[in-house]
Amino acid sequence: MTNPTAYFRLARVGWVLVREGVVTELPLQELPASARFLARVVGLFARRRKPGEGRSARLAHAIERLGPSYVKMGQFLATRPDVVGVAIAEDLSALQDRMATFPMAEAKATVEGSLGRPVSDLYVSFDEPIAAASIAQVHPAVVRDKDGERRVAVKVIRPGVRQRFVHDLQAMYAASHLQERFLPHTRRLKPVEVTRTLEQTTKVEMDLRLEAAALSELGENTAGDPGFRVPKVDWERTGRDVVTMEWIDGVKMSDIEGLRAAGHDLNALADSLIQSFLRHTLRDGFFHADMHQGNLFVDPEGHIVAVDMGIVGRLGRKERRFLAEILFGFITRDYVRVANVHFEAGYVPSHHDVASFAQAIRAIGEPIHGQPAETISMAKLLTLLFEVTELFDMETRTELVMLQKTMVVVEGVARTLNPRFNMWKASEPVVGGWIRDNLGPKRILADLRDGAHAALRLAEAAPEIAAKAEKLSLDLSAMADKGFRFDEATAEAIGKSEARHGRAGRVALWVIAATLVYIAWVVS
């Protein structure tokens, strides 16, 4: 049962979206006529637009008014165009995670509480914040060790952000449950599961030890890679609420003129960026899932340095093979194979026709071969893909959608460096090599090796499985002899509980309705 206070929070969210004119900009075509009429009515309460203010600006302003939790939710939904639509996802991608800084005294108290030592013992200097986001802010500092003094960046969690997120999350769950109940056609997108994923990813992002671990893992994976690295972590000065890492002296990838002035080859950087991302994805199954320009630097040696690894993605071997098979199928125009891969992986329900799905895939793939490669937009391809998968009831695959969205972002960054960037040509050395190694004879050997390991583990567990099966058999026999007890007192208790919950829900809905009427009366 949803906490009734969640509906009050949800009412506030709705009111802010109405006032900022966001509701009338949402895609309403699939909603019932009554819902479209209601959207037009509430649009009368929207504030007057400022000159030149577009949908993206109004959406950003609304989310910033709602607070840090909703900034983070907006960034998360930017990775889910299948849920919010490609246009809204693009607007959310431009959402700036810039918040007001919190006082130095609170930052130092957080550091000392997390690490158990005075700031003066940990750092030679600890300076004012240079950037603040929804979850944390960054301070420049200096540390001294056996090798002398060195500059570091210290990321400190925002005080009270965890408690605020827990409360706001209740409203998000209420909205997703209402969506599943009243918009049945959206159930395939699993809104409750999407909210649960947001909850999990944000909890991970709020434990800075896990971000440090992600930096460390990606650092090990890419130790021998050309042209890419991540900052080194100072584990002595890292805890749940603070992470200390190497200071990066470099040019932000958003500063195109700065990159040119530093003598960097922009075309080579574009190729290196997409190759690095695909290498992490296909080879390692672990990738930075927030690779926008603000999180990418180029150091004096020309290496791309990725920071802020609060959001990461993982792909298992099955998903990596699925991705490679699809890429290979598009490249070779084998659309039947692409369709079969979707069915084999269980991504498309079996009651659909493979040939019909292959026909739909062909409608996406053929334009690729009819245009110069540098004119093909991954964003447009994904728009078509989402439309097709909706027609065939393909359920949301969180890990694949996050990968697809990150690929769009990386491609966009590469095109700012090189407007004629050919993603397919740049990707071939990595994708082609992985396909040759994993879809040929080496794949068969790897499958045989994995099968042998699985059989060995099963043999080792056989005695334990047999013992559990015997115990289950005895328990079932006992239940058959003695019956399953379900007396009148138990039935009565369940009935009272259900009635109590039903009354609470009805009271909450009436209170919310009264509140909304009052708000409308006050502003009218």
Short mmCIF file of C-alpha atoms in Angstrom, two decimals:
data_model
loop_
_atom_site.label_atom_id
_atom_site.label_comp_id
_atom_site.label_asym_id
_atom_site.label_seq_id
_atom_site.Cartn_x
_atom_site.Cartn_y
_atom_site.Cartn_z
CA MET A 1 0.00 0.00 0.00
CA THR A 2 1.42 3.39 -0.98
CA ASN A 3 1.93 5.83 1.89
CA PRO A 4 -0.86 8.48 1.64
CA THR A 5 1.70 11.29 2.06
CA ALA A 6 3.22 10.16 -1.25
CA TYR A 7 0.09 11.39 -3.01
CA PHE A 8 0.52 14.86 -1.51
CA ARG A 9 4.09 14.92 -2.82
CA LEU A 10 2.84 13.70 -6.18
CA ALA A 11 0.20 16.47 -6.22
CA ARG A 12 2.96 19.04 -5.68
CA VAL A 13 4.99 17.56 -8.53
CA GLY A 14 1.94 17.73 -10.79
CA TRP A 15 1.28 21.33 -9.85
CA VAL A 16 4.86 22.40 -10.61
CA LEU A 17 4.71 20.65 -14.00
CA VAL A 18 1.39 22.38 -14.73
CA ARG A 19 2.65 25.83 -13.70
CA GLU A 20 5.80 25.48 -15.80
CA GLY A 21 3.76 24.46 -18.86
CA VAL A 22 5.33 21.01 -19.09
CA VAL A 23 2.09 18.98 -19.02
CA THR A 24 0.75 20.48 -22.24
CA GLU A 25 4.05 19.64 -23.99
CA LEU A 26 3.92 15.93 -23.16
CA PRO A 27 3.03 13.40 -25.90
CA LEU A 28 -0.71 12.90 -25.36
CA GLN A 29 -1.74 11.22 -28.61
CA GLU A 30 -2.20 7.77 -27.09
CA LEU A 31 -4.20 8.99 -24.10
CA PRO A 32 -8.01 8.87 -23.95
CA ALA A 33 -9.92 11.93 -25.16
CA SER A 34 -10.88 12.80 -21.58
CA ALA A 35 -7.21 12.87 -20.54
CA ARG A 36 -6.30 15.10 -23.49
CA PHE A 37 -9.14 17.46 -22.57
CA LEU A 38 -7.96 17.56 -18.95
CA ALA A 39 -4.42 18.40 -20.11
CA ARG A 40 -5.78 21.36 -22.08
CA VAL A 41 -7.76 22.55 -19.05
CA VAL A 42 -4.82 22.41 -16.63
CA GLY A 43 -2.75 24.19 -19.28
CA LEU A 44 -4.78 27.31 -18.45
CA PHE A 45 -2.93 27.48 -15.10
CA ALA A 46 0.54 27.57 -16.73
CA ARG A 47 2.58 30.72 -16.18
CA ARG A 48 3.17 33.03 -19.12
CA ARG A 49 6.10 31.99 -21.28
CA LYS A 50 9.19 34.15 -21.46
CA PRO A 51 10.36 35.27 -24.93
CA GLY A 52 12.27 32.47 -26.65
CA GLU A 53 11.52 29.97 -23.87
CA GLY A 54 11.10 26.50 -25.36
CA ARG A 55 9.98 23.16 -23.99
CA SER A 56 13.48 22.16 -22.93
CA ALA A 57 13.95 25.31 -20.83
CA ARG A 58 10.55 24.95 -19.14
CA LEU A 59 11.21 21.28 -18.36
CA ALA A 60 14.63 22.12 -16.89
CA HIS A 61 13.15 24.92 -14.77
CA ALA A 62 10.40 22.64 -13.43
CA ILE A 63 12.85 19.91 -12.46
CA GLU A 64 15.17 22.39 -10.76
CA ARG A 65 12.22 23.73 -8.76
CA LEU A 66 11.39 20.21 -7.60
CA GLY A 67 14.88 19.70 -6.17
CA PRO A 68 17.95 17.42 -6.34
CA SER A 69 16.02 14.13 -6.42
CA TYR A 70 14.15 15.16 -9.54
CA VAL A 71 17.29 16.46 -11.22
CA LYS A 72 18.71 12.99 -10.76
CA MET A 73 15.48 11.38 -11.96
CA GLY A 74 15.54 13.60 -15.05
CA GLN A 75 19.09 12.55 -15.84
CA PHE A 76 18.14 8.91 -15.37
CA LEU A 77 15.08 9.19 -17.63
CA ALA A 78 17.32 10.79 -20.26
CA THR A 79 18.79 7.29 -20.60
CA ARG A 80 15.32 5.81 -21.16
CA PRO A 81 13.91 7.19 -24.44
CA ASP A 82 11.76 4.06 -24.63
CA VAL A 83 9.87 5.33 -21.57
CA VAL A 84 9.66 9.11 -22.10
CA GLY A 85 10.11 9.30 -25.87
CA VAL A 86 13.16 10.37 -27.84
CA ALA A 87 12.23 14.08 -27.90
CA ILE A 88 11.76 14.35 -24.12
CA ALA A 89 14.92 12.26 -23.56
CA GLU A 90 16.90 14.73 -25.66
CA ASP A 91 15.52 17.61 -23.59
CA LEU A 92 16.47 15.83 -20.39
CA SER A 93 19.95 15.09 -21.74
CA ALA A 94 20.54 18.84 -21.81
CA LEU A 95 19.53 19.14 -18.14
CA GLN A 96 22.36 20.84 -16.30
CA ASP A 97 23.21 19.23 -12.97
CA ARG A 98 24.30 22.54 -11.43
CA MET A 99 23.05 23.22 -7.91
CA ALA A 100 23.90 25.76 -5.23
CA THR A 101 26.97 24.86 -3.18
CA PHE A 102 26.64 24.02 0.50
CA PRO A 103 28.86 25.65 3.17
CA MET A 104 32.49 24.67 3.71
CA ALA A 105 31.76 23.89 7.38
CA GLU A 106 29.22 21.24 6.37
CA ALA A 107 31.59 19.79 3.77
CA LYS A 108 34.42 19.49 6.30
CA ALA A 109 32.09 17.94 8.88
CA THR A 110 30.97 15.37 6.30
CA VAL A 111 34.57 14.50 5.40
CA GLU A 112 35.59 14.14 9.05
CA GLY A 113 32.49 12.08 9.88
CA SER A 114 33.11 9.73 6.95
CA LEU A 115 36.88 9.29 7.34
CA GLY A 116 37.15 9.67 11.14
CA ARG A 117 40.07 12.12 10.96
CA PRO A 118 40.38 15.93 11.01
CA VAL A 119 40.52 17.59 7.59
CA SER A 120 43.85 19.18 8.57
CA ASP A 121 45.35 15.69 9.02
CA LEU A 122 44.01 14.44 5.69
CA TYR A 123 44.80 17.42 3.42
CA VAL A 124 47.50 20.09 3.29
CA SER A 125 44.82 22.42 1.91
CA PHE A 126 41.09 22.02 1.32
CA ASP A 127 39.60 24.81 -0.80
CA GLU A 128 36.17 26.21 -1.68
CA PRO A 129 34.00 24.07 -4.00
CA ILE A 130 34.42 24.55 -7.74
CA ALA A 131 31.29 22.60 -8.81
CA ALA A 132 28.09 21.41 -7.14
CA ALA A 133 25.59 18.86 -8.43
CA SER A 134 22.43 17.22 -7.13
CA ILE A 135 24.23 14.59 -5.05
CA ALA A 136 27.69 16.00 -4.27
CA GLN A 137 30.10 18.88 -4.77
CA VAL A 138 33.81 18.92 -5.68
CA HIS A 139 36.62 20.66 -3.80
CA PRO A 140 40.22 21.14 -4.97
CA ALA A 141 42.73 20.06 -2.35
CA VAL A 142 46.38 19.14 -1.81
CA VAL A 143 47.71 16.02 -0.07
CA ARG A 144 51.20 15.08 1.03
CA ASP A 145 52.65 11.55 0.92
CA LYS A 146 56.06 9.91 0.57
CA ASP A 147 56.36 11.24 -2.98
CA GLY A 148 55.66 14.84 -1.94
CA GLU A 149 52.63 17.06 -2.46
CA ARG A 150 50.04 16.51 -5.19
CA ARG A 151 46.73 18.07 -6.18
CA VAL A 152 43.53 16.07 -5.79
CA ALA A 153 39.80 16.50 -6.34
CA VAL A 154 37.58 15.75 -3.34
CA LYS A 155 33.93 14.85 -3.98
CA VAL A 156 31.69 15.30 -0.91
CA ILE A 157 28.10 14.08 -0.58
CA ARG A 158 25.38 16.72 -0.14
CA PRO A 159 24.05 16.72 3.47
CA GLY A 160 20.53 15.33 3.83
CA VAL A 161 20.28 14.19 0.20
CA ARG A 162 19.61 10.55 1.13
CA GLN A 163 16.63 11.39 3.35
CA ARG A 164 15.21 13.76 0.73
CA PHE A 165 15.51 11.11 -1.96
CA VAL A 166 13.73 8.47 0.16
CA HIS A 167 10.73 10.80 0.57
CA ASP A 168 10.64 11.86 -3.08
CA LEU A 169 10.93 8.24 -4.17
CA GLN A 170 7.56 7.48 -2.56
CA ALA A 171 5.91 9.93 -4.95
CA MET A 172 7.75 8.39 -7.90
CA TYR A 173 6.47 4.93 -6.95
CA ALA A 174 2.94 6.29 -6.57
CA ALA A 175 3.13 7.79 -10.08
CA SER A 176 4.42 4.55 -11.61
CA HIS A 177 1.69 2.46 -9.94
CA LEU A 178 -0.97 4.87 -11.20
CA GLN A 179 0.55 4.70 -14.69
CA GLU A 180 0.39 0.90 -14.75
CA ARG A 181 -3.21 0.97 -13.49
CA PHE A 182 -4.70 3.64 -15.74
CA LEU A 183 -2.47 3.38 -18.85
CA PRO A 184 -2.41 -0.35 -19.66
CA HIS A 185 -0.57 0.17 -22.97
CA THR A 186 2.48 1.42 -21.03
CA ARG A 187 2.81 -1.70 -18.87
CA ARG A 188 5.29 -3.25 -21.30
CA LEU A 189 7.66 -0.40 -20.33
CA LYS A 190 7.50 -1.60 -16.70
CA PRO A 191 7.24 1.82 -14.99
CA VAL A 192 7.44 0.33 -11.48
CA GLU A 193 10.56 -1.59 -12.46
CA VAL A 194 12.02 1.58 -13.99
CA THR A 195 11.46 3.38 -10.68
CA ARG A 196 13.06 0.48 -8.84
CA THR A 197 16.07 0.72 -11.15
CA LEU A 198 16.29 4.46 -10.45
CA GLU A 199 16.20 3.73 -6.73
CA GLN A 200 19.00 1.20 -7.01
CA THR A 201 21.26 3.28 -9.26
CA THR A 202 20.85 6.37 -7.10
CA LYS A 203 21.58 4.45 -3.90
CA VAL A 204 24.76 3.21 -5.55
CA GLU A 205 25.62 6.73 -6.69
CA MET A 206 25.14 8.03 -3.15
CA ASP A 207 27.78 5.65 -1.80
CA LEU A 208 30.98 7.24 -3.07
CA ARG A 209 32.99 4.12 -2.23
CA LEU A 210 31.15 2.40 -5.08
CA GLU A 211 31.99 5.21 -7.50
CA ALA A 212 35.61 4.85 -6.42
CA ALA A 213 35.40 1.10 -7.05
CA ALA A 214 33.99 1.76 -10.55
CA LEU A 215 36.87 4.12 -11.32
CA SER A 216 39.32 1.51 -10.07
CA GLU A 217 37.74 -1.29 -12.13
CA LEU A 218 37.63 0.76 -15.33
CA GLY A 219 41.21 1.87 -14.66
CA GLU A 220 42.37 -1.74 -14.49
CA ASN A 221 40.38 -2.71 -17.59
CA THR A 222 41.87 0.14 -19.66
CA ALA A 223 45.44 0.07 -18.31
CA GLY A 224 46.81 -1.00 -21.68
CA ASP A 225 44.35 0.87 -23.91
CA PRO A 226 45.54 3.66 -26.19
CA GLY A 227 44.24 7.19 -25.66
CA PHE A 228 41.93 6.62 -22.68
CA ARG A 229 42.21 6.61 -18.90
CA VAL A 230 40.36 7.52 -15.67
CA PRO A 231 41.60 9.30 -12.52
CA LYS A 232 43.39 7.25 -9.88
CA VAL A 233 41.60 6.87 -6.54
CA ASP A 234 43.18 7.83 -3.20
CA TRP A 235 41.68 5.02 -1.09
CA GLU A 236 43.14 6.34 2.17
CA ARG A 237 40.93 9.44 1.81
CA THR A 238 37.80 7.73 0.47
CA GLY A 239 34.68 6.67 2.38
CA ARG A 240 30.92 6.42 1.97
CA ASP A 241 30.46 10.21 1.86
CA VAL A 242 33.73 11.31 0.27
CA VAL A 243 36.00 10.19 -2.56
CA THR A 244 39.44 11.64 -3.24
CA MET A 245 40.92 11.20 -6.69
CA GLU A 246 43.67 12.44 -8.97
CA TRP A 247 43.33 16.04 -10.14
CA ILE A 248 42.99 16.23 -13.92
CA ASP A 249 44.82 19.03 -15.72
CA GLY A 250 43.21 19.07 -19.12
CA VAL A 251 40.74 20.69 -21.48
CA LYS A 252 37.04 19.85 -21.25
CA MET A 253 35.79 18.15 -24.38
CA SER A 254 33.06 20.77 -24.62
CA ASP A 255 35.74 23.44 -25.20
CA ILE A 256 36.35 22.86 -28.91
CA GLU A 257 38.44 26.00 -29.37
CA GLY A 258 40.48 25.12 -26.30
CA LEU A 259 41.21 21.68 -27.74
CA ARG A 260 42.34 23.22 -31.02
CA ALA A 261 44.53 25.75 -29.22
CA ALA A 262 46.17 22.91 -27.28
CA GLY A 263 47.08 21.24 -30.59
CA HIS A 264 44.85 18.17 -30.30
CA ASP A 265 43.65 16.32 -33.43
CA LEU A 266 39.86 16.54 -33.12
CA ASN A 267 39.17 13.85 -35.74
CA ALA A 268 41.48 11.41 -33.95
CA LEU A 269 39.82 12.22 -30.62
CA ALA A 270 36.38 11.46 -32.11
CA ASP A 271 37.57 8.05 -33.35
CA SER A 272 39.32 7.29 -30.06
CA LEU A 273 36.21 8.15 -28.05
CA ILE A 274 33.84 5.78 -29.86
CA GLN A 275 36.45 3.00 -30.04
CA SER A 276 37.14 3.28 -26.31
CA PHE A 277 33.44 3.10 -25.47
CA LEU A 278 32.88 0.04 -27.67
CA ARG A 279 36.01 -1.63 -26.31
CA HIS A 280 34.72 -1.23 -22.75
CA THR A 281 31.28 -2.48 -23.76
CA LEU A 282 32.13 -5.51 -25.88
CA ARG A 283 35.42 -6.61 -24.36
CA ASP A 284 34.79 -5.86 -20.68
CA GLY A 285 31.00 -5.69 -20.40
CA PHE A 286 31.45 -2.63 -18.15
CA PHE A 287 31.10 0.95 -19.36
CA HIS A 288 30.78 4.55 -18.21
CA ALA A 289 27.07 5.30 -18.78
CA ASP A 290 27.25 9.10 -18.46
CA MET A 291 29.87 10.08 -21.05
CA HIS A 292 28.64 13.58 -21.90
CA GLN A 293 31.05 16.42 -22.66
CA GLY A 294 31.08 17.71 -19.09
CA ASN A 295 32.51 14.40 -17.85
CA LEU A 296 35.28 14.14 -20.47
CA PHE A 297 38.67 15.87 -20.47
CA VAL A 298 41.69 15.68 -22.75
CA ASP A 299 45.01 15.76 -20.89
CA PRO A 300 48.23 17.32 -22.28
CA GLU A 301 49.31 13.93 -23.70
CA GLY A 302 46.10 13.69 -25.74
CA HIS A 303 44.46 11.01 -23.58
CA ILE A 304 40.69 11.15 -23.05
CA VAL A 305 40.04 11.18 -19.28
CA ALA A 306 36.53 10.24 -18.08
CA VAL A 307 35.36 11.41 -14.65
CA ASP A 308 32.18 11.14 -12.54
CA MET A 309 31.38 7.43 -12.70
CA GLY A 310 28.24 7.50 -10.58
CA ILE A 311 26.30 5.85 -13.42
CA VAL A 312 27.79 2.72 -15.01
CA GLY A 313 26.40 -0.07 -17.16
CA ARG A 314 27.12 -3.77 -17.35
CA LEU A 315 26.46 -6.34 -20.05
CA GLY A 316 26.68 -10.09 -19.61
CA ARG A 317 28.18 -12.34 -22.26
CA LYS A 318 24.70 -13.10 -23.62
CA GLU A 319 23.88 -9.40 -24.07
CA ARG A 320 27.28 -8.66 -25.65
CA ARG A 321 26.79 -11.49 -28.13
CA PHE A 322 23.26 -10.26 -28.82
CA LEU A 323 24.60 -6.75 -29.51
CA ALA A 324 27.37 -8.04 -31.80
CA GLU A 325 24.98 -10.32 -33.71
CA ILE A 326 22.64 -7.39 -34.33
CA LEU A 327 25.47 -5.11 -35.48
CA PHE A 328 26.80 -7.86 -37.73
CA GLY A 329 23.31 -8.53 -39.12
CA PHE A 330 22.78 -4.86 -39.97
CA ILE A 331 26.22 -4.63 -41.59
CA THR A 332 25.64 -7.76 -43.73
CA ARG A 333 21.93 -6.94 -44.31
CA ASP A 334 20.93 -10.31 -42.82
CA TYR A 335 17.68 -9.07 -41.28
CA VAL A 336 16.28 -12.56 -40.72
CA ARG A 337 19.28 -13.29 -38.51
CA VAL A 338 18.71 -10.05 -36.59
CA ALA A 339 15.07 -11.03 -36.05
CA ASN A 340 16.00 -14.56 -34.97
CA VAL A 341 18.46 -13.19 -32.40
CA HIS A 342 15.65 -11.17 -30.81
CA PHE A 343 13.46 -14.27 -30.56
CA GLU A 344 16.28 -16.53 -29.35
CA ALA A 345 17.12 -14.07 -26.59
CA GLY A 346 13.45 -13.94 -25.55
CA TYR A 347 13.22 -10.20 -26.16
CA VAL A 348 10.21 -10.51 -28.51
CA PRO A 349 7.25 -12.72 -27.43
CA SER A 350 7.15 -16.02 -29.30
CA HIS A 351 3.58 -15.55 -30.56
CA HIS A 352 4.83 -12.97 -33.08
CA ASP A 353 5.96 -13.95 -36.57
CA VAL A 354 9.72 -13.92 -37.19
CA ALA A 355 9.30 -13.01 -40.86
CA SER A 356 7.11 -10.00 -40.01
CA PHE A 357 9.63 -8.82 -37.43
CA ALA A 358 12.44 -9.25 -39.97
CA GLN A 359 10.45 -7.09 -42.38
CA ALA A 360 10.20 -4.36 -39.76
CA ILE A 361 13.95 -4.61 -39.05
CA ARG A 362 14.61 -4.26 -42.79
CA ALA A 363 12.74 -0.93 -42.71
CA ILE A 364 15.36 0.26 -40.21
CA GLY A 365 18.40 -1.32 -41.82
CA GLU A 366 17.96 -0.47 -45.49
CA PRO A 367 18.28 3.33 -45.00
CA ILE A 368 21.71 2.67 -43.47
CA HIS A 369 22.92 1.24 -46.77
CA GLY A 370 21.25 3.93 -48.83
CA GLN A 371 23.06 6.91 -47.28
CA PRO A 372 26.65 8.07 -46.76
CA ALA A 373 27.72 6.69 -43.38
CA GLU A 374 28.55 10.12 -41.94
CA THR A 375 24.92 11.24 -42.41
CA ILE A 376 23.40 8.38 -40.42
CA SER A 377 22.18 9.45 -36.99
CA MET A 378 22.12 6.86 -34.25
CA ALA A 379 19.35 8.85 -32.54
CA LYS A 380 17.10 8.49 -35.61
CA LEU A 381 17.84 4.78 -35.84
CA LEU A 382 16.90 4.33 -32.19
CA THR A 383 13.66 6.23 -32.72
CA LEU A 384 12.71 3.73 -35.44
CA LEU A 385 13.84 0.81 -33.31
CA PHE A 386 11.67 1.84 -30.36
CA GLU A 387 8.66 2.24 -32.65
CA VAL A 388 9.19 -1.24 -34.10
CA THR A 389 9.73 -2.94 -30.75
CA GLU A 390 6.52 -1.38 -29.45
CA LEU A 391 4.59 -2.88 -32.38
CA PHE A 392 5.95 -6.32 -31.44
CA ASP A 393 5.45 -6.03 -27.65
CA MET A 394 9.18 -6.12 -26.93
CA GLU A 395 9.58 -5.53 -23.21
CA THR A 396 12.05 -3.02 -21.84
CA ARG A 397 15.60 -4.30 -21.37
CA THR A 398 17.19 -1.81 -18.99
CA GLU A 399 20.78 -2.78 -19.72
CA LEU A 400 20.32 -2.54 -23.50
CA VAL A 401 18.47 0.77 -23.39
CA MET A 402 21.17 2.31 -21.19
CA LEU A 403 23.77 1.09 -23.66
CA GLN A 404 21.84 2.49 -26.63
CA LYS A 405 21.36 5.87 -24.97
CA THR A 406 25.03 6.10 -23.99
CA MET A 407 25.98 5.25 -27.55
CA VAL A 408 23.82 8.14 -28.78
CA VAL A 409 25.50 10.53 -26.33
CA VAL A 410 29.00 9.37 -27.28
CA GLU A 411 28.16 9.67 -30.98
CA GLY A 412 26.89 13.21 -30.35
CA VAL A 413 30.12 14.19 -28.59
CA ALA A 414 32.16 12.69 -31.44
CA ARG A 415 30.17 14.70 -34.01
CA THR A 416 30.91 17.95 -32.15
CA LEU A 417 34.60 17.12 -32.60
CA ASN A 418 34.21 16.00 -36.21
CA PRO A 419 30.95 17.02 -37.99
CA ARG A 420 31.63 14.41 -40.71
CA PHE A 421 32.29 11.67 -38.19
CA ASN A 422 31.70 8.19 -39.68
CA MET A 423 30.67 6.08 -36.70
CA TRP A 424 30.61 2.82 -38.65
CA LYS A 425 34.11 3.26 -40.06
CA ALA A 426 35.50 4.32 -36.68
CA SER A 427 33.80 1.36 -34.94
CA GLU A 428 34.94 -1.35 -37.37
CA PRO A 429 38.37 -2.10 -35.80
CA VAL A 430 36.78 -2.82 -32.41
CA VAL A 431 33.46 -4.37 -33.48
CA GLY A 432 35.00 -6.39 -36.32
CA GLY A 433 37.74 -7.77 -34.07
CA TRP A 434 35.26 -8.73 -31.36
CA ILE A 435 32.97 -10.46 -33.86
CA ARG A 436 35.87 -12.44 -35.35
CA ASP A 437 36.96 -13.55 -31.88
CA ASN A 438 33.54 -14.28 -30.41
CA LEU A 439 31.24 -15.36 -33.25
CA GLY A 440 33.60 -17.83 -34.90
CA PRO A 441 35.55 -20.93 -33.79
CA LYS A 442 36.74 -19.18 -30.61
CA ARG A 443 33.11 -18.83 -29.54
CA ILE A 444 32.55 -22.60 -29.82
CA LEU A 445 35.64 -23.31 -27.71
CA ALA A 446 34.53 -20.74 -25.11
CA ASP A 447 31.04 -22.27 -24.96
CA LEU A 448 32.51 -25.75 -24.50
CA ARG A 449 34.76 -24.49 -21.73
CA ASP A 450 31.88 -22.73 -19.96
CA GLY A 451 29.68 -25.83 -20.34
CA ALA A 452 32.36 -28.00 -18.77
CA HIS A 453 32.72 -25.60 -15.82
CA ALA A 454 28.92 -25.53 -15.34
CA ALA A 455 28.75 -29.35 -15.40
CA LEU A 456 31.54 -29.55 -12.81
CA ARG A 457 29.77 -27.10 -10.49
CA LEU A 458 26.52 -29.07 -10.88
CA ALA A 459 28.30 -32.33 -9.99
CA GLU A 460 29.82 -30.70 -6.88
CA ALA A 461 26.39 -29.45 -5.78
CA ALA A 462 24.57 -32.75 -6.49
CA PRO A 463 24.67 -34.11 -2.87
CA GLU A 464 23.22 -30.84 -1.49
CA ILE A 465 20.51 -30.76 -4.17
CA ALA A 466 19.55 -34.37 -3.39
CA ALA A 467 19.31 -33.62 0.36
CA LYS A 468 17.06 -30.59 -0.25
CA ALA A 469 14.84 -32.62 -2.60
CA GLU A 470 14.45 -35.35 0.04
CA LYS A 471 13.52 -32.77 2.72
CA LEU A 472 10.95 -31.16 0.40
CA SER A 473 9.40 -34.58 -0.30
CA LEU A 474 9.07 -35.28 3.45
CA ASP A 475 7.52 -31.84 4.06
CA LEU A 476 4.95 -32.36 1.29
CA SER A 477 4.05 -35.79 2.70
CA ALA A 478 3.53 -34.26 6.16
CA MET A 479 1.28 -31.56 4.72
CA ALA A 480 -0.76 -34.19 2.85
CA ASP A 481 -1.25 -36.19 6.08
CA LYS A 482 -1.99 -33.27 8.45
CA GLY A 483 -3.48 -30.73 6.07
CA PHE A 484 -2.74 -27.02 5.70
CA ARG A 485 -4.15 -24.98 8.63
CA PHE A 486 -6.17 -21.93 7.63
CA ASP A 487 -8.71 -21.26 10.40
CA GLU A 488 -11.52 -18.70 10.73
CA ALA A 489 -9.41 -16.33 12.86
CA THR A 490 -6.79 -16.09 10.11
CA ALA A 491 -9.41 -15.40 7.43
CA GLU A 492 -11.05 -12.73 9.62
CA ALA A 493 -7.68 -11.01 10.28
CA ILE A 494 -6.90 -10.89 6.54
CA GLY A 495 -10.33 -9.42 5.80
CA LYS A 496 -9.93 -6.67 8.41
CA SER A 497 -6.48 -5.80 7.07
CA GLU A 498 -7.75 -5.50 3.49
CA ALA A 499 -10.70 -3.35 4.58
CA ARG A 500 -8.44 -1.06 6.60
CA HIS A 501 -6.06 -0.56 3.66
CA GLY A 502 -8.99 0.09 1.30
CA ARG A 503 -10.43 2.79 3.60
CA ALA A 504 -7.01 4.46 3.93
CA GLY A 505 -6.63 4.59 0.15
CA ARG A 506 -10.09 6.11 -0.35
CA VAL A 507 -9.49 8.74 2.34
CA ALA A 508 -6.12 9.66 0.78
CA LEU A 509 -7.67 10.10 -2.68
CA TRP A 510 -10.45 12.36 -1.33
CA VAL A 511 -7.94 14.49 0.57
CA ILE A 512 -5.82 14.88 -2.57
CA ALA A 513 -8.87 15.84 -4.62
CA ALA A 514 -9.83 18.48 -2.05
CA THR A 515 -6.28 19.83 -2.02
CA LEU A 516 -6.16 20.20 -5.81
CA VAL A 517 -9.55 21.99 -5.82
CA TYR A 518 -8.25 24.38 -3.15
CA ILE A 519 -5.07 25.10 -5.13
CA ALA A 520 -7.08 25.79 -8.28
CA TRP A 521 -9.38 28.14 -6.35
CA VAL A 522 -6.45 30.07 -4.80
CA VAL A 523 -4.66 30.68 -8.10
CA SER A 524 -7.80 31.46 -10.09
#
